[in-house]
Short mmCIF file of C-alpha atoms in Angstrom, two decimals:
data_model
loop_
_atom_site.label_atom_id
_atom_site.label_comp_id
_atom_site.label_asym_id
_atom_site.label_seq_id
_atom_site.Cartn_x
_atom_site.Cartn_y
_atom_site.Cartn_z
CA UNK A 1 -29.75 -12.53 10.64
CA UNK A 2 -27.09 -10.75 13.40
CA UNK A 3 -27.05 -7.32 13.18
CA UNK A 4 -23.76 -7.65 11.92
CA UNK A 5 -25.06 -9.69 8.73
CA UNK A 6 -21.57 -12.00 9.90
CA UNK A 7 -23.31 -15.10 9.27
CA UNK A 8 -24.57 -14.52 5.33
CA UNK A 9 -20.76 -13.16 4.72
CA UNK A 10 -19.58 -15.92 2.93
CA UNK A 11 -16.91 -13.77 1.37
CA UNK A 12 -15.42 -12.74 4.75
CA UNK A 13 -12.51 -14.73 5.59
CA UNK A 14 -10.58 -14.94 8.93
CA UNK A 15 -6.61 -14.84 8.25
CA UNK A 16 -5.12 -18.60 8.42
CA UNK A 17 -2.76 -18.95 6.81
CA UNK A 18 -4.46 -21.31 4.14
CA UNK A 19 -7.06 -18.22 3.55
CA UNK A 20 -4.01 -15.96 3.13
CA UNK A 21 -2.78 -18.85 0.33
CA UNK A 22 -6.06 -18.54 -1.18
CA UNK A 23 -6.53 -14.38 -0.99
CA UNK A 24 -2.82 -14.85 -2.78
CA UNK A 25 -3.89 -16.95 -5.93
CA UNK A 26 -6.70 -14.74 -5.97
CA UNK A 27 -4.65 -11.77 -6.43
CA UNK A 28 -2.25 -13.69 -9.07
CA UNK A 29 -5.14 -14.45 -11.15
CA UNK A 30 -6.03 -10.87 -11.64
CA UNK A 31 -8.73 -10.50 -8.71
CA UNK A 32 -9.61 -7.91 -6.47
CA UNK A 33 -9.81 -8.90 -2.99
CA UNK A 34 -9.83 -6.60 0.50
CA UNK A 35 -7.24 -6.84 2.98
CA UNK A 36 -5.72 -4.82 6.10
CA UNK A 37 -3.45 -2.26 5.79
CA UNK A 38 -1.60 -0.31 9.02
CA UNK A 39 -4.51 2.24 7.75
CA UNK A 40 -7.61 0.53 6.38
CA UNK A 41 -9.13 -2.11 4.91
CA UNK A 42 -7.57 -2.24 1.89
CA UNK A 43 -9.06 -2.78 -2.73
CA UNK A 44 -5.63 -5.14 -2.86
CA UNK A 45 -4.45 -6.11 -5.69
CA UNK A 46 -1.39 -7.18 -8.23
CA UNK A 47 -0.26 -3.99 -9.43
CA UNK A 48 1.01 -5.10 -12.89
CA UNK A 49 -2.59 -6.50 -13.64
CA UNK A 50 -3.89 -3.18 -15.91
CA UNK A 51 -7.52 -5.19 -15.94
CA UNK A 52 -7.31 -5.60 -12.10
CA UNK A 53 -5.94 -2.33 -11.50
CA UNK A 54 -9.02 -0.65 -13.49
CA UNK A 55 -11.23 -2.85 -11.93
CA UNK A 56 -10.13 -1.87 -8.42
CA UNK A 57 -10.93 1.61 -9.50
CA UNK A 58 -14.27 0.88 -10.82
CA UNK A 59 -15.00 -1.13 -7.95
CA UNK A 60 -14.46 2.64 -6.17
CA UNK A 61 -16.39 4.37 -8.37
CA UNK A 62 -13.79 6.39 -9.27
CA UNK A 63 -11.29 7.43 -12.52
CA UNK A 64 -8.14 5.49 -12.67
CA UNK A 65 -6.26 8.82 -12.67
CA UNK A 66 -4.27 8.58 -9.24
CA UNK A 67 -0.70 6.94 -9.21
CA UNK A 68 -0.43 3.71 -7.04
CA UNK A 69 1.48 3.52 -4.20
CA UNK A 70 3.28 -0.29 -4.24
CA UNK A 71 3.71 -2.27 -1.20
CA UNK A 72 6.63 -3.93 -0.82
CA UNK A 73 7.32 -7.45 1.57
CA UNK A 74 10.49 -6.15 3.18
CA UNK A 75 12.54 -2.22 3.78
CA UNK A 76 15.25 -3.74 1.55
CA UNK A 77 13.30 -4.19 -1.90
CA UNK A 78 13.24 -0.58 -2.70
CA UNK A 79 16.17 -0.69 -5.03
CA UNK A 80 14.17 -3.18 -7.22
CA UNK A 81 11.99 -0.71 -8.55
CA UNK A 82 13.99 2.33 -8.65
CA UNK A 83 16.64 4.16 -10.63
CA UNK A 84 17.70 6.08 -7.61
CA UNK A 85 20.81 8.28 -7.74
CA UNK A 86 24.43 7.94 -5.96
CA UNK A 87 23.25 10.91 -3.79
CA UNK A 88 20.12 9.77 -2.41
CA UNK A 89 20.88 6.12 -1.97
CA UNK A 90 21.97 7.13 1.78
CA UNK A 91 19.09 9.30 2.67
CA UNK A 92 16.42 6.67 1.20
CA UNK A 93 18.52 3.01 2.95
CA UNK A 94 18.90 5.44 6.43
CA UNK A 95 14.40 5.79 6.18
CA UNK A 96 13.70 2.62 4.86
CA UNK A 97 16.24 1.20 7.77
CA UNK A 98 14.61 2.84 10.77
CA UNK A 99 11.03 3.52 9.67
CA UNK A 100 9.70 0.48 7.36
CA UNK A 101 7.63 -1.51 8.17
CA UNK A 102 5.48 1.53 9.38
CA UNK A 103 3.20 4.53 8.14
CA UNK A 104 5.99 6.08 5.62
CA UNK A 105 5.36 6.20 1.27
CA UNK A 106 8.74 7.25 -0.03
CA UNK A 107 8.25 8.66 -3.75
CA UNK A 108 11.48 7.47 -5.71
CA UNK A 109 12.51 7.59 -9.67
CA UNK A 110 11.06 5.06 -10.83
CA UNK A 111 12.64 2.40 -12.93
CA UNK A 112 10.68 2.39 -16.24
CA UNK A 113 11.52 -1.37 -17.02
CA UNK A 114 9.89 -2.76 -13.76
CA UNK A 115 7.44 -0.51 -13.09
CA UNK A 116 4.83 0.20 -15.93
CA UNK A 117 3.20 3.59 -17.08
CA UNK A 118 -0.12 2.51 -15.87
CA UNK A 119 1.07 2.16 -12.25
CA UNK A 120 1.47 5.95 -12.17
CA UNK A 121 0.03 6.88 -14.82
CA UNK A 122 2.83 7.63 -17.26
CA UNK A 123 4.95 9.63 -14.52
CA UNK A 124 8.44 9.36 -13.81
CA UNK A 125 8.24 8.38 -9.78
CA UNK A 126 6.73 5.75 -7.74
CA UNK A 127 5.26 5.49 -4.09
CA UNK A 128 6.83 2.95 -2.24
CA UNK A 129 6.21 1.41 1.22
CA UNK A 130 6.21 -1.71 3.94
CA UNK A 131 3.54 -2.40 5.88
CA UNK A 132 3.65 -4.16 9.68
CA UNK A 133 0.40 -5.84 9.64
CA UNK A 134 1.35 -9.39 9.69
CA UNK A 135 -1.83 -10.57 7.79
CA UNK A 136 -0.77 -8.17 4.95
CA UNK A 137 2.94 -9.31 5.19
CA UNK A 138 1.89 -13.49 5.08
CA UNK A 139 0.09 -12.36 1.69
CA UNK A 140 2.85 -10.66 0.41
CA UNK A 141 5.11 -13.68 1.31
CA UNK A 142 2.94 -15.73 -0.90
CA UNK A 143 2.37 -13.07 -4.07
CA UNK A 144 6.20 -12.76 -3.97
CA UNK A 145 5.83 -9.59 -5.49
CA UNK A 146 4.15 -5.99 -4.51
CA UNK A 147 0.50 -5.30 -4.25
CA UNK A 148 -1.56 -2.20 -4.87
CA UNK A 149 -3.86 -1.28 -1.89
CA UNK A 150 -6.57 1.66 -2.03
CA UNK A 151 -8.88 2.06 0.99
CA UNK A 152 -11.97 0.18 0.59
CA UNK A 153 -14.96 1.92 0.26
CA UNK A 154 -16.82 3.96 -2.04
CA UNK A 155 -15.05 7.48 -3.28
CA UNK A 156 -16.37 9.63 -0.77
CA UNK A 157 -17.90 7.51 1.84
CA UNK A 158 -15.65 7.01 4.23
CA UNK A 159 -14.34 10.92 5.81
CA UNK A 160 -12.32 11.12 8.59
CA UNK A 161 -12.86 7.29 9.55
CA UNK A 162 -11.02 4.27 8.75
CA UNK A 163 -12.44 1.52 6.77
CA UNK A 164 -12.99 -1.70 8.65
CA UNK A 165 -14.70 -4.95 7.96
CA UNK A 166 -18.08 -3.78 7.74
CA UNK A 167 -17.94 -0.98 5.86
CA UNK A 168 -15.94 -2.63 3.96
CA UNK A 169 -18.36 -5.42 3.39
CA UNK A 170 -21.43 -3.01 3.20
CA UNK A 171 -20.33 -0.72 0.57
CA UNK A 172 -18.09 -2.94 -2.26
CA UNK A 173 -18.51 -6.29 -0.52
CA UNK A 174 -20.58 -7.83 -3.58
CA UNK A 175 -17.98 -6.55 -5.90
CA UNK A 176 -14.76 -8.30 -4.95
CA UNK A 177 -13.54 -11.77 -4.58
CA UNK A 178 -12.77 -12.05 -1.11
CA UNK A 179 -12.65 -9.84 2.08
CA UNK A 180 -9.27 -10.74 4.25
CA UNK A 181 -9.58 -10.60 8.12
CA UNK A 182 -6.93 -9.09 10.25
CA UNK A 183 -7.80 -5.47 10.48
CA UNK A 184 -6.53 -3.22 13.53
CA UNK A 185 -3.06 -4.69 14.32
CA UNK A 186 -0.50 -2.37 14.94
CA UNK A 187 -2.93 0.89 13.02
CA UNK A 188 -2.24 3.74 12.73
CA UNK A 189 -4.28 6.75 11.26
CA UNK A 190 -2.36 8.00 7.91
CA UNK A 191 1.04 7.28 6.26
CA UNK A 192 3.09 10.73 5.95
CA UNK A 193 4.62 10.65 2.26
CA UNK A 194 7.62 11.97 1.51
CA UNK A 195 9.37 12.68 -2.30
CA UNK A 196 13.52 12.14 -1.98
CA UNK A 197 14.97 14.15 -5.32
CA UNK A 198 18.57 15.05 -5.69
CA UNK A 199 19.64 15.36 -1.84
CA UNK A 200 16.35 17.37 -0.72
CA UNK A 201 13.45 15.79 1.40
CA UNK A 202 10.44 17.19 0.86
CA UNK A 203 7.27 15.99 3.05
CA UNK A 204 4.27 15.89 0.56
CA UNK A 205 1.67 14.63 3.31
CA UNK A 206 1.97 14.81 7.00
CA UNK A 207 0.82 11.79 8.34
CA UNK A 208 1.85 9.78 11.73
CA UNK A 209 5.17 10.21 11.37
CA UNK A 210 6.65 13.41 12.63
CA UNK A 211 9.29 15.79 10.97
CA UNK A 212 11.00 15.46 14.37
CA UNK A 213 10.99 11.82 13.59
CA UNK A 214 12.43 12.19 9.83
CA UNK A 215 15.19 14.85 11.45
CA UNK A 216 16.33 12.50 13.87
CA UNK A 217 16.55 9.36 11.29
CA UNK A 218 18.28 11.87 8.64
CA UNK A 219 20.82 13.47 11.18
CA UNK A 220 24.39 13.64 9.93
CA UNK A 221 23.48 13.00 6.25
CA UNK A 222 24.15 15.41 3.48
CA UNK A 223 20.49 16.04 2.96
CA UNK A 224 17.97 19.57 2.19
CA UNK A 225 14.90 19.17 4.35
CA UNK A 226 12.37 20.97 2.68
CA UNK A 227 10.16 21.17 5.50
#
């Protein structure tokens, strides 16, 4: 056995494109597989699957009481699953134009008859985002719809690291279906979320993106930056 246990990980699966295929109808089915973010290793799965979604929680060792952020294939799909006003329509196409794919969750109104009360547990917004990893984006392209993506590892284990393959593997490994290769392309260390609500931009977390950033890409809209 390598010290890396690589050889016994029959669950580990490099990201082809017919591996990606099979991680997909995985994920339709109602599993829970693991697969790179921009962040980390990633509990993926279909986020209008209630049994999968709990599962992925359990699988965490933690209470499904957090609303899930959905990741979307491409910057323009926003407006499928949101009842977002006149007013903010601007402010939220001028982000999603210049900063998706990358390490931004916009929280939108949510629209109530594509987006279930589980998925955010009965609120009235959703987190929305893209992501640029390429693996993530080829198993998006064959879901056809958006996943939901928790780090994956144990609540608590992982502070102030990023989850890759191994600890991935080490800590929920014998719980899920499959664990998806392609890790570390384009990463980056947190997404900075941001709530758009009746012409006013609040940032909720700061992550890599800067408010110099969100300035610039906002500049010359009618738009409160709360920040």
């Amino acid at each position: 056995m390598t010290s890396t246990r690589r050889d016994d990980r029959a669950k580990v699966l490099a990201a082809t494109d017919r591996n990606i295929q099979r991680a997909a109808e995985i994920v339709l089915a109602g599993g829970v597989i693991v697969a790179p973010s921009d962040t980390n290793m990633a509990l993926t799965r279909d986020a209008w699957n209630e049994a999968a979604v709990r599962r992925a929680f359990a699988i965490k060792r933690r209470p499904a009481t957090s609303p899930l952020t959905l990741f979307m294939r491409a910057p323009g799909d926003w407006p499928t699953y949101t009842e977002v006003p006149d007013v903010d329509r601007p402010i939220v196409q001028a982000l999603a134009g210049s900063l998706w794919p990358g390490p931004l969750n916009i929280v939108l109104p949510r629209d109530p008859q594509r987006v279930p009360d589980f998925i955010v547990c009965g609120g009235s917004t959703v987190a929305l985002g893209v992501l640029s990893n390429p693996t993530v984006q080829r198993l998006l392209d064959f879901i056809g719809r958006p996943v939901a993506m928790t780090s994956a590892n144990l609540s608590g284990q992982a502070s102030g690291v990023l989850v890759d393959v191994a600890m991935a593997h080490d800590q929920i490994g014998d719980a899920v279906d499959l664990i998806l290769e392609g890790g570390k392309q384009g990463t980056t260390a947190s997404s900075t979320i941001v709530k758009v609500d009746n012409g006013r931009l609040t940032i909720l977390r700061q992550g890599d993106i800067q408010p110099q950033t969100i300035r610039e890409t906002l500049a010359g809209l009618p738009v409160e930056l709360a920040f």
